[in-house]
Amino acid sequence: TADAVGSGAGTCASAVGSPAISPSPTFTTPSTGVGCDESAIPLLQTEGSATPVTGNGGVIDKVANFEGSIGYAVLGDLRTRQVGVFERAATVSDDTYWAPIQRADGNTPSTSTTYDDPNIGGLSGLLNSGPKGSSCTSANPRNLPGGSDPTSADWSPVSAVSSTSGYGLCTLTYMLVWDDYSGPYSAPGNDQAAEERKARTVKDYLAAILDPSLGLGQASLQAADYAALPAGTRAIALDGAGKVGWQKSAGGGGGNGDTGGGSGGGSGGGSGGNQPPPAKPSNAFTAAKPRVEKGKILVTVQVPGAGNVRASATAKSKGRSVALGSAASTRSSGGTIVLRLTPSAAAKKLLRKGSLKATVLVTFTPNGGEGNTKPLTITLKKGKY
């Protein structure tokens, strides 16, 4: 399962003309010396290409260049994307600015006469030399999930907007991380020791941006036009970060599933000699014949326990293999999984010309076990996928 770590770095002030979300906190190499070479990280999906991320840049540029326009953007992005455009010198009057928001008072619509700026310092924050930081220090998100593990619960109802005590467009920043990285990254051929080190890097990175005692991420937010997390929300996020591990179900290699810590157990004791290694979990599974539904290849898989299931479809065209689509899912227990393979651009192009006989490789890798792959076939009709 994946833990939704509430607010990876801080709270954001969303301004009319500019909201604010978190910068990229610097990761410091942990004392264990564990890090990772990003160039060596294998791609889970090799088809397609990455899309560059520009944050709110496009919106900011439009508002800056078109008179009379209004937009929403991150406060931190707003200052750095159009330097000097939304700020001004103390002696200059300017009609390009971020707008204050009427404070909520429990009435619909609000009858409050108080208007809050997205930045701390009020009007002085509009100046080039004004104070940095979002006006979200008093924002307390409502509807936080409870239970034994709130990080894996539904966070969609959580909101900090319409605050009665401060700026009304504050939001959280989220990160999605695995609580057990051995599931999605234990595919055959992967360097398991390297993958475990990468998982430890994720854990240490989360600690760096969330733990205020380290003086790193939370301490750097105001200077980047963000606000630190409220204590209650931060505690939930830190608890989620603490759950990140490796082969947690196996109980070894990481001291109770904590990557990089402890020895995870020993062999034998006293005069009993070495104990036999525990039996590996079953990787047996069943998969129904693939079918096409609403433009996607559907593969139904039945697995015996927790683990990762992935499927990839290929076809031959003019002597070369063409990737048609892929999908993956991670289970915390046994059951039925339906994988939906979205067609690649190459697949659509080929199917406009004629039918294809595709091979679908389905692999189940149980947590702490070895992967098992089964080939399936399906004929894709012209224009039907």
Tab-separated table of C-alpha atoms in Angstrom:
chain	number	residue	atom	x	y	z
A	1	THR	CA	0.000	0.000	0.000
A	2	ALA	CA	1.061	3.575	-0.443
A	3	ASP	CA	1.088	5.995	2.465
A	4	ALA	CA	-0.246	9.451	1.641
A	5	VAL	CA	2.108	11.575	3.696
A	6	GLY	CA	0.057	14.705	4.509
A	7	SER	CA	1.956	17.786	3.340
A	8	GLY	CA	5.411	16.914	2.230
A	9	ALA	CA	6.877	20.256	3.260
A	10	GLY	CA	4.508	22.988	4.303
A	11	THR	CA	1.283	24.880	3.910
A	12	CYS	CA	0.571	26.935	0.846
A	13	ALA	CA	-1.069	30.300	0.535
A	14	SER	CA	-3.223	30.406	-2.591
A	15	ALA	CA	-3.582	33.967	-3.753
A	16	VAL	CA	-5.816	35.463	-6.392
A	17	GLY	CA	-2.977	36.105	-8.692
A	18	SER	CA	-0.965	33.787	-6.443
A	19	PRO	CA	-1.260	30.801	-3.992
A	20	ALA	CA	1.809	29.340	-2.256
A	21	ILE	CA	3.102	25.798	-2.063
A	22	SER	CA	6.302	24.201	-0.915
A	23	PRO	CA	9.830	24.553	-2.274
A	24	SER	CA	12.062	21.557	-2.801
A	25	PRO	CA	13.800	21.084	0.571
A	26	THR	CA	17.452	20.076	0.316
A	27	PHE	CA	18.128	16.435	1.166
A	28	THR	CA	21.204	15.922	3.315
A	29	THR	CA	23.028	12.610	3.164
A	30	PRO	CA	22.105	10.680	6.332
A	31	SER	CA	24.696	9.597	8.843
A	32	THR	CA	24.474	6.059	7.487
A	33	GLY	CA	26.108	7.327	4.291
A	34	VAL	CA	23.202	5.996	2.248
A	35	GLY	CA	22.321	7.925	-0.879
A	36	CYS	CA	21.488	7.136	-4.457
A	37	ASP	CA	22.714	7.843	-7.949
A	38	GLU	CA	19.583	9.070	-9.720
A	39	SER	CA	21.036	8.214	-13.118
A	40	ALA	CA	21.114	4.556	-12.081
A	41	ILE	CA	17.488	4.328	-10.957
A	42	PRO	CA	15.631	1.969	-13.338
A	43	LEU	CA	12.458	3.233	-14.945
A	44	LEU	CA	9.308	1.289	-14.121
A	45	GLN	CA	7.862	2.270	-17.490
A	46	THR	CA	10.100	2.837	-20.478
A	47	GLU	CA	7.479	3.879	-22.985
A	48	GLY	CA	6.522	7.475	-23.575
A	49	SER	CA	8.484	10.489	-22.383
A	50	ALA	CA	8.546	12.678	-19.293
A	51	THR	CA	6.675	15.988	-19.328
A	52	PRO	CA	8.608	18.986	-17.967
A	53	VAL	CA	6.969	20.576	-14.919
A	54	THR	CA	6.783	24.364	-14.755
A	55	GLY	CA	4.627	24.860	-11.672
A	56	ASN	CA	2.369	27.897	-12.085
A	57	GLY	CA	4.695	29.558	-14.584
A	58	GLY	CA	2.249	29.682	-17.478
A	59	VAL	CA	-0.524	31.259	-15.407
A	60	ILE	CA	1.855	33.790	-13.870
A	61	ASP	CA	3.180	34.865	-17.269
A	62	LYS	CA	-0.343	35.303	-18.655
A	63	VAL	CA	-1.472	37.465	-15.733
A	64	ALA	CA	1.704	39.550	-15.891
A	65	ASN	CA	1.406	40.176	-19.632
A	66	PHE	CA	-2.360	40.659	-20.128
A	67	GLU	CA	-3.893	43.760	-18.578
A	68	GLY	CA	-7.050	43.113	-16.562
A	69	SER	CA	-6.440	39.375	-16.144
A	70	ILE	CA	-6.842	37.411	-12.890
A	71	GLY	CA	-5.235	34.072	-12.063
A	72	TYR	CA	-4.332	31.738	-9.209
A	73	ALA	CA	-0.704	30.820	-8.549
A	74	VAL	CA	1.707	29.794	-5.825
A	75	LEU	CA	3.072	32.730	-3.844
A	76	GLY	CA	6.626	31.359	-3.929
A	77	ASP	CA	6.418	30.859	-7.697
A	78	LEU	CA	4.935	34.314	-8.165
A	79	ARG	CA	7.876	36.163	-6.651
A	80	THR	CA	10.545	34.171	-8.483
A	81	ARG	CA	8.858	33.723	-11.884
A	82	GLN	CA	8.179	37.407	-12.544
A	83	VAL	CA	10.754	39.162	-10.369
A	84	GLY	CA	9.640	42.697	-9.569
A	85	VAL	CA	6.373	42.479	-11.526
A	86	PHE	CA	4.099	41.596	-8.601
A	87	GLU	CA	6.297	43.464	-6.109
A	88	ARG	CA	7.320	47.101	-6.159
A	89	ALA	CA	9.611	49.670	-4.615
A	90	ALA	CA	8.261	51.575	-1.621
A	91	THR	CA	7.787	54.798	-3.620
A	92	VAL	CA	6.136	53.209	-6.663
A	93	SER	CA	2.412	52.774	-7.312
A	94	ASP	CA	1.492	49.685	-9.335
A	95	ASP	CA	-1.706	47.989	-10.472
A	96	THR	CA	-0.137	44.508	-10.821
A	97	TYR	CA	-0.435	42.752	-7.466
A	98	TRP	CA	-1.843	39.801	-5.558
A	99	ALA	CA	-5.259	40.424	-4.072
A	100	PRO	CA	-6.368	40.106	-0.442
A	101	ILE	CA	-9.171	37.640	0.352
A	102	GLN	CA	-12.234	38.343	2.504
A	103	ARG	CA	-12.028	36.416	5.773
A	104	ALA	CA	-14.733	33.833	6.473
A	105	ASP	CA	-17.014	34.445	9.467
A	106	GLY	CA	-19.406	31.495	9.310
A	107	ASN	CA	-21.937	33.302	7.135
A	108	THR	CA	-22.648	32.572	3.466
A	109	PRO	CA	-21.612	34.873	1.945
A	110	SER	CA	-19.185	36.254	4.497
A	111	THR	CA	-20.048	39.592	6.107
A	112	SER	CA	-16.538	40.139	7.485
A	113	THR	CA	-14.846	43.462	6.813
A	114	THR	CA	-11.383	41.899	7.266
A	115	TYR	CA	-9.301	41.075	4.193
A	116	ASP	CA	-6.104	39.027	4.458
A	117	ASP	CA	-3.071	39.042	2.171
A	118	PRO	CA	-1.456	35.719	1.119
A	119	ASN	CA	1.906	36.931	2.412
A	120	ILE	CA	2.930	37.799	5.949
A	121	GLY	CA	3.487	41.475	6.641
A	122	GLY	CA	0.390	42.743	4.854
A	123	LEU	CA	1.095	45.590	2.441
A	124	SER	CA	4.788	45.609	3.368
A	125	GLY	CA	4.994	42.118	1.867
A	126	LEU	CA	4.265	43.607	-1.547
A	127	LEU	CA	7.560	45.493	-1.498
A	128	ASN	CA	10.751	44.145	-3.024
A	129	SER	CA	12.386	44.313	0.395
A	130	GLY	CA	9.302	43.072	2.244
A	131	PRO	CA	9.173	40.034	4.554
A	132	LYS	CA	8.900	36.547	3.036
A	133	GLY	CA	6.494	33.812	4.087
A	134	SER	CA	2.897	32.774	3.410
A	135	SER	CA	0.073	33.965	5.626
A	136	CYS	CA	-0.825	30.391	6.584
A	137	THR	CA	0.755	30.182	10.027
A	138	SER	CA	-2.705	30.054	11.625
A	139	ALA	CA	-4.202	27.656	9.059
A	140	ASN	CA	-5.395	24.463	10.733
A	141	PRO	CA	-6.689	21.863	8.245
A	142	ARG	CA	-10.125	20.469	9.022
A	143	ASN	CA	-11.376	16.875	8.661
A	144	LEU	CA	-7.994	15.239	9.282
A	145	PRO	CA	-8.419	11.436	9.108
A	146	GLY	CA	-8.100	9.402	12.295
A	147	GLY	CA	-7.695	5.713	13.049
A	148	SER	CA	-4.569	3.654	13.597
A	149	ASP	CA	-2.941	4.812	10.344
A	150	PRO	CA	-4.323	8.143	9.102
A	151	THR	CA	-1.579	8.432	6.464
A	152	SER	CA	-3.216	5.662	4.418
A	153	ALA	CA	-6.752	7.025	4.864
A	154	ASP	CA	-8.799	9.272	2.574
A	155	TRP	CA	-7.461	12.839	2.634
A	156	SER	CA	-9.839	14.257	0.026
A	157	PRO	CA	-12.127	15.913	2.657
A	158	VAL	CA	-9.167	17.705	4.295
A	159	SER	CA	-9.281	21.456	3.771
A	160	ALA	CA	-7.812	24.631	5.249
A	161	VAL	CA	-9.748	27.068	3.060
A	162	SER	CA	-12.277	29.611	4.342
A	163	SER	CA	-10.345	30.147	7.569
A	164	THR	CA	-11.991	32.321	10.209
A	165	SER	CA	-8.616	33.178	11.744
A	166	GLY	CA	-6.470	34.135	8.766
A	167	TYR	CA	-5.902	33.886	5.024
A	168	GLY	CA	-8.602	31.806	3.368
A	169	LEU	CA	-6.798	29.984	0.543
A	170	CYS	CA	-4.185	27.885	2.343
A	171	THR	CA	-3.556	24.331	1.161
A	172	LEU	CA	-1.329	21.399	2.082
A	173	THR	CA	1.433	19.878	-0.030
A	174	TYR	CA	1.232	16.075	-0.386
A	175	MET	CA	3.656	13.266	-1.164
A	176	LEU	CA	2.792	9.652	-1.988
A	177	VAL	CA	5.336	7.077	-0.827
A	178	TRP	CA	5.350	3.295	-0.405
A	179	ASP	CA	5.382	1.924	3.126
A	180	ASP	CA	7.247	-1.141	1.801
A	181	TYR	CA	9.475	-0.473	-1.208
A	182	SER	CA	10.326	-4.135	-1.742
A	183	GLY	CA	6.931	-4.726	-3.385
A	184	PRO	CA	7.050	-2.339	-6.353
A	185	TYR	CA	10.854	-2.504	-6.779
A	186	SER	CA	11.568	-6.222	-6.460
A	187	ALA	CA	11.149	-7.049	-10.141
A	188	PRO	CA	13.524	-9.725	-11.482
A	189	GLY	CA	16.865	-8.222	-12.476
A	190	ASN	CA	16.721	-5.271	-10.084
A	191	ASP	CA	19.672	-4.794	-7.727
A	192	GLN	CA	17.861	-5.407	-4.432
A	193	ALA	CA	20.638	-3.940	-2.265
A	194	ALA	CA	20.593	-0.754	-4.342
A	195	GLU	CA	16.792	-0.573	-4.191
A	196	GLU	CA	16.888	-0.899	-0.402
A	197	ARG	CA	19.388	1.965	-0.206
A	198	LYS	CA	17.083	4.112	-2.328
A	199	ALA	CA	14.193	3.306	0.015
A	200	ARG	CA	16.340	4.432	2.927
A	201	THR	CA	17.055	7.660	1.042
A	202	VAL	CA	13.303	8.299	0.737
A	203	LYS	CA	12.878	7.742	4.473
A	204	ASP	CA	15.743	10.105	5.335
A	205	TYR	CA	14.505	12.733	2.877
A	206	LEU	CA	11.075	12.727	4.518
A	207	ALA	CA	12.680	13.128	7.935
A	208	ALA	CA	14.753	16.046	6.628
A	209	ILE	CA	11.740	17.989	5.381
A	210	LEU	CA	9.341	17.103	8.204
A	211	ASP	CA	11.297	16.856	11.474
A	212	PRO	CA	11.678	20.376	12.946
A	213	SER	CA	14.416	19.193	15.321
A	214	LEU	CA	16.751	18.759	12.335
A	215	GLY	CA	16.505	22.440	11.414
A	216	LEU	CA	16.167	21.667	7.693
A	217	GLY	CA	12.924	21.635	5.681
A	218	GLN	CA	10.494	23.123	8.196
A	219	ALA	CA	12.980	25.850	9.147
A	220	SER	CA	13.532	26.950	5.535
A	221	LEU	CA	9.909	27.387	4.495
A	222	GLN	CA	9.277	31.017	5.433
A	223	ALA	CA	12.211	32.270	3.370
A	224	ALA	CA	10.674	30.545	0.341
A	225	ASP	CA	7.184	32.050	0.918
A	226	TYR	CA	5.680	29.022	2.656
A	227	ALA	CA	4.555	28.272	6.196
A	228	ALA	CA	5.577	25.359	8.396
A	229	LEU	CA	3.066	22.602	9.039
A	230	PRO	CA	0.732	22.815	12.046
A	231	ALA	CA	1.972	20.521	14.814
A	232	GLY	CA	-0.917	18.039	14.542
A	233	THR	CA	-0.617	17.630	10.785
A	234	ARG	CA	3.165	17.386	11.002
A	235	ALA	CA	2.886	14.591	13.589
A	236	ILE	CA	0.734	12.548	11.192
A	237	ALA	CA	3.193	13.124	8.349
A	238	LEU	CA	6.175	12.105	10.504
A	239	ASP	CA	4.354	8.950	11.557
A	240	GLY	CA	3.824	8.092	7.888
A	241	ALA	CA	7.498	8.720	7.137
A	242	GLY	CA	8.433	6.355	9.955
A	243	LYS	CA	6.479	3.543	8.293
A	244	VAL	CA	8.652	3.534	5.167
A	245	GLY	CA	10.592	0.256	5.069
A	246	TRP	CA	11.863	-2.718	3.087
A	247	GLN	CA	10.526	-6.290	3.151
A	248	LYS	CA	8.403	-5.482	6.182
A	249	SER	CA	6.330	-8.642	5.863
A	250	ALA	CA	9.500	-10.747	5.876
A	251	GLY	CA	10.753	-9.024	9.023
A	252	GLY	CA	14.397	-9.077	7.948
A	253	GLY	CA	17.085	-6.902	6.466
A	254	GLY	CA	15.905	-3.737	8.100
A	255	GLY	CA	15.141	-4.155	11.781
A	256	ASN	CA	11.342	-4.408	11.950
A	257	GLY	CA	11.080	-3.224	8.393
A	258	ASP	CA	13.087	-0.034	8.991
A	259	THR	CA	15.409	0.238	5.991
A	260	GLY	CA	19.019	0.583	6.897
A	261	GLY	CA	18.566	-0.045	10.635
A	262	GLY	CA	19.371	-3.050	12.791
A	263	SER	CA	20.109	-6.511	11.521
A	264	GLY	CA	16.563	-7.791	11.293
A	265	GLY	CA	17.323	-10.970	13.233
A	266	GLY	CA	20.099	-13.520	13.472
A	267	SER	CA	20.796	-17.179	12.848
A	268	GLY	CA	20.612	-19.925	15.447
A	269	GLY	CA	21.438	-19.649	19.122
A	270	GLY	CA	23.112	-21.675	21.853
A	271	SER	CA	23.718	-25.243	20.803
A	272	GLY	CA	20.846	-25.310	18.344
A	273	GLY	CA	22.985	-24.274	15.364
A	274	ASN	CA	21.749	-22.301	12.378
A	275	GLN	CA	18.017	-22.191	11.841
A	276	PRO	CA	16.696	-22.964	8.355
A	277	PRO	CA	15.653	-19.883	6.394
A	278	PRO	CA	11.933	-19.146	6.349
A	279	ALA	CA	9.973	-20.461	3.400
A	280	LYS	CA	9.507	-17.903	0.645
A	281	PRO	CA	5.932	-16.768	0.010
A	282	SER	CA	4.063	-18.370	-2.852
A	283	ASN	CA	4.258	-16.629	-6.211
A	284	ALA	CA	1.546	-18.796	-7.798
A	285	PHE	CA	-1.276	-16.841	-9.389
A	286	THR	CA	-4.001	-17.153	-12.002
A	287	ALA	CA	-4.811	-14.747	-14.812
A	288	ALA	CA	-7.915	-14.723	-16.998
A	289	LYS	CA	-7.753	-14.242	-20.751
A	290	PRO	CA	-7.264	-10.535	-21.523
A	291	ARG	CA	-10.162	-8.601	-23.000
A	292	VAL	CA	-10.716	-5.142	-24.446
A	293	GLU	CA	-13.104	-2.773	-22.730
A	294	LYS	CA	-13.574	0.960	-23.351
A	295	GLY	CA	-10.337	1.246	-25.279
A	296	LYS	CA	-8.148	-0.559	-22.743
A	297	ILE	CA	-6.789	-4.088	-22.317
A	298	LEU	CA	-8.169	-5.565	-19.090
A	299	VAL	CA	-6.308	-8.372	-17.308
A	300	THR	CA	-7.911	-9.969	-14.226
A	301	VAL	CA	-5.388	-11.551	-11.850
A	302	GLN	CA	-5.923	-13.609	-8.673
A	303	VAL	CA	-2.961	-13.510	-6.228
A	304	PRO	CA	-2.414	-15.497	-2.993
A	305	GLY	CA	-1.007	-12.683	-0.859
A	306	ALA	CA	0.659	-9.291	-0.625
A	307	GLY	CA	2.892	-8.247	-3.481
A	308	ASN	CA	3.206	-6.409	-6.766
A	309	VAL	CA	1.479	-7.299	-10.044
A	310	ARG	CA	2.452	-5.784	-13.357
A	311	ALA	CA	1.437	-6.414	-16.955
A	312	SER	CA	2.945	-5.223	-20.219
A	313	ALA	CA	1.627	-5.760	-23.731
A	314	THR	CA	3.765	-5.906	-26.871
A	315	ALA	CA	3.245	-6.796	-30.513
A	316	LYS	CA	5.462	-7.450	-33.517
A	317	SER	CA	5.389	-4.983	-36.386
A	318	LYS	CA	7.749	-5.289	-39.338
A	319	GLY	CA	10.089	-7.474	-37.326
A	320	ARG	CA	10.357	-5.215	-34.309
A	321	SER	CA	8.661	-5.289	-30.920
A	322	VAL	CA	6.273	-2.418	-30.161
A	323	ALA	CA	5.153	-1.556	-26.608
A	324	LEU	CA	1.357	-1.334	-26.533
A	325	GLY	CA	0.785	-0.448	-22.883
A	326	SER	CA	1.537	-1.408	-19.290
A	327	ALA	CA	0.007	-1.263	-15.814
A	328	ALA	CA	0.943	-2.220	-12.257
A	329	SER	CA	-0.716	-2.590	-8.866
A	330	THR	CA	0.427	-3.389	-5.334
A	331	ARG	CA	-1.679	-5.495	-2.945
A	332	SER	CA	-1.448	-5.618	0.839
A	333	SER	CA	-3.247	-8.985	0.854
A	334	GLY	CA	-4.431	-11.703	-1.494
A	335	GLY	CA	-7.361	-11.171	-3.817
A	336	THR	CA	-8.440	-10.143	-7.289
A	337	ILE	CA	-6.757	-7.351	-9.229
A	338	VAL	CA	-7.936	-5.864	-12.527
A	339	LEU	CA	-5.118	-4.224	-14.487
A	340	ARG	CA	-6.094	-1.733	-17.188
A	341	LEU	CA	-3.494	-1.151	-19.888
A	342	THR	CA	-3.892	2.208	-21.592
A	343	PRO	CA	-2.835	2.137	-25.261
A	344	SER	CA	0.401	3.837	-26.216
A	345	ALA	CA	0.599	6.244	-29.146
A	346	ALA	CA	2.414	3.555	-31.130
A	347	ALA	CA	-0.406	1.084	-30.458
A	348	LYS	CA	-3.068	3.491	-31.692
A	349	LYS	CA	-1.068	4.216	-34.828
A	350	LEU	CA	-0.670	0.521	-35.692
A	351	LEU	CA	-4.325	-0.281	-35.027
A	352	ARG	CA	-5.434	2.373	-37.465
A	353	LYS	CA	-3.770	0.232	-40.122
A	354	GLY	CA	-4.935	-3.225	-39.062
A	355	SER	CA	-5.350	-5.834	-36.331
A	356	LEU	CA	-2.541	-6.932	-34.003
A	357	LYS	CA	-1.774	-10.135	-32.135
A	358	ALA	CA	-0.433	-8.983	-28.780
A	359	THR	CA	1.474	-10.780	-26.050
A	360	VAL	CA	0.694	-9.731	-22.483
A	361	LEU	CA	3.316	-10.634	-19.872
A	362	VAL	CA	1.868	-10.729	-16.342
A	363	THR	CA	4.305	-10.865	-13.398
A	364	PHE	CA	3.431	-11.369	-9.732
A	365	THR	CA	6.183	-10.716	-7.181
A	366	PRO	CA	5.144	-11.516	-3.595
A	367	ASN	CA	6.616	-9.396	-0.817
A	368	GLY	CA	9.899	-11.042	0.133
A	369	GLY	CA	9.650	-13.588	-2.676
A	370	GLU	CA	10.580	-14.157	-6.293
A	371	GLY	CA	8.642	-13.014	-9.340
A	372	ASN	CA	6.576	-15.356	-11.500
A	373	THR	CA	5.685	-14.398	-15.089
A	374	LYS	CA	2.951	-15.805	-17.333
A	375	PRO	CA	2.448	-14.954	-21.021
A	376	LEU	CA	-1.072	-14.314	-22.327
A	377	THR	CA	-2.263	-13.473	-25.824
A	378	ILE	CA	-4.999	-11.300	-27.272
A	379	THR	CA	-5.932	-10.174	-30.775
A	380	LEU	CA	-6.641	-6.468	-31.034
A	381	LYS	CA	-8.976	-5.569	-33.855
A	382	LYS	CA	-8.417	-2.604	-36.108
A	383	GLY	CA	-9.614	0.611	-34.488
A	384	LYS	CA	-10.935	-1.137	-31.361
A	385	TYR	CA	-8.124	-0.346	-28.909
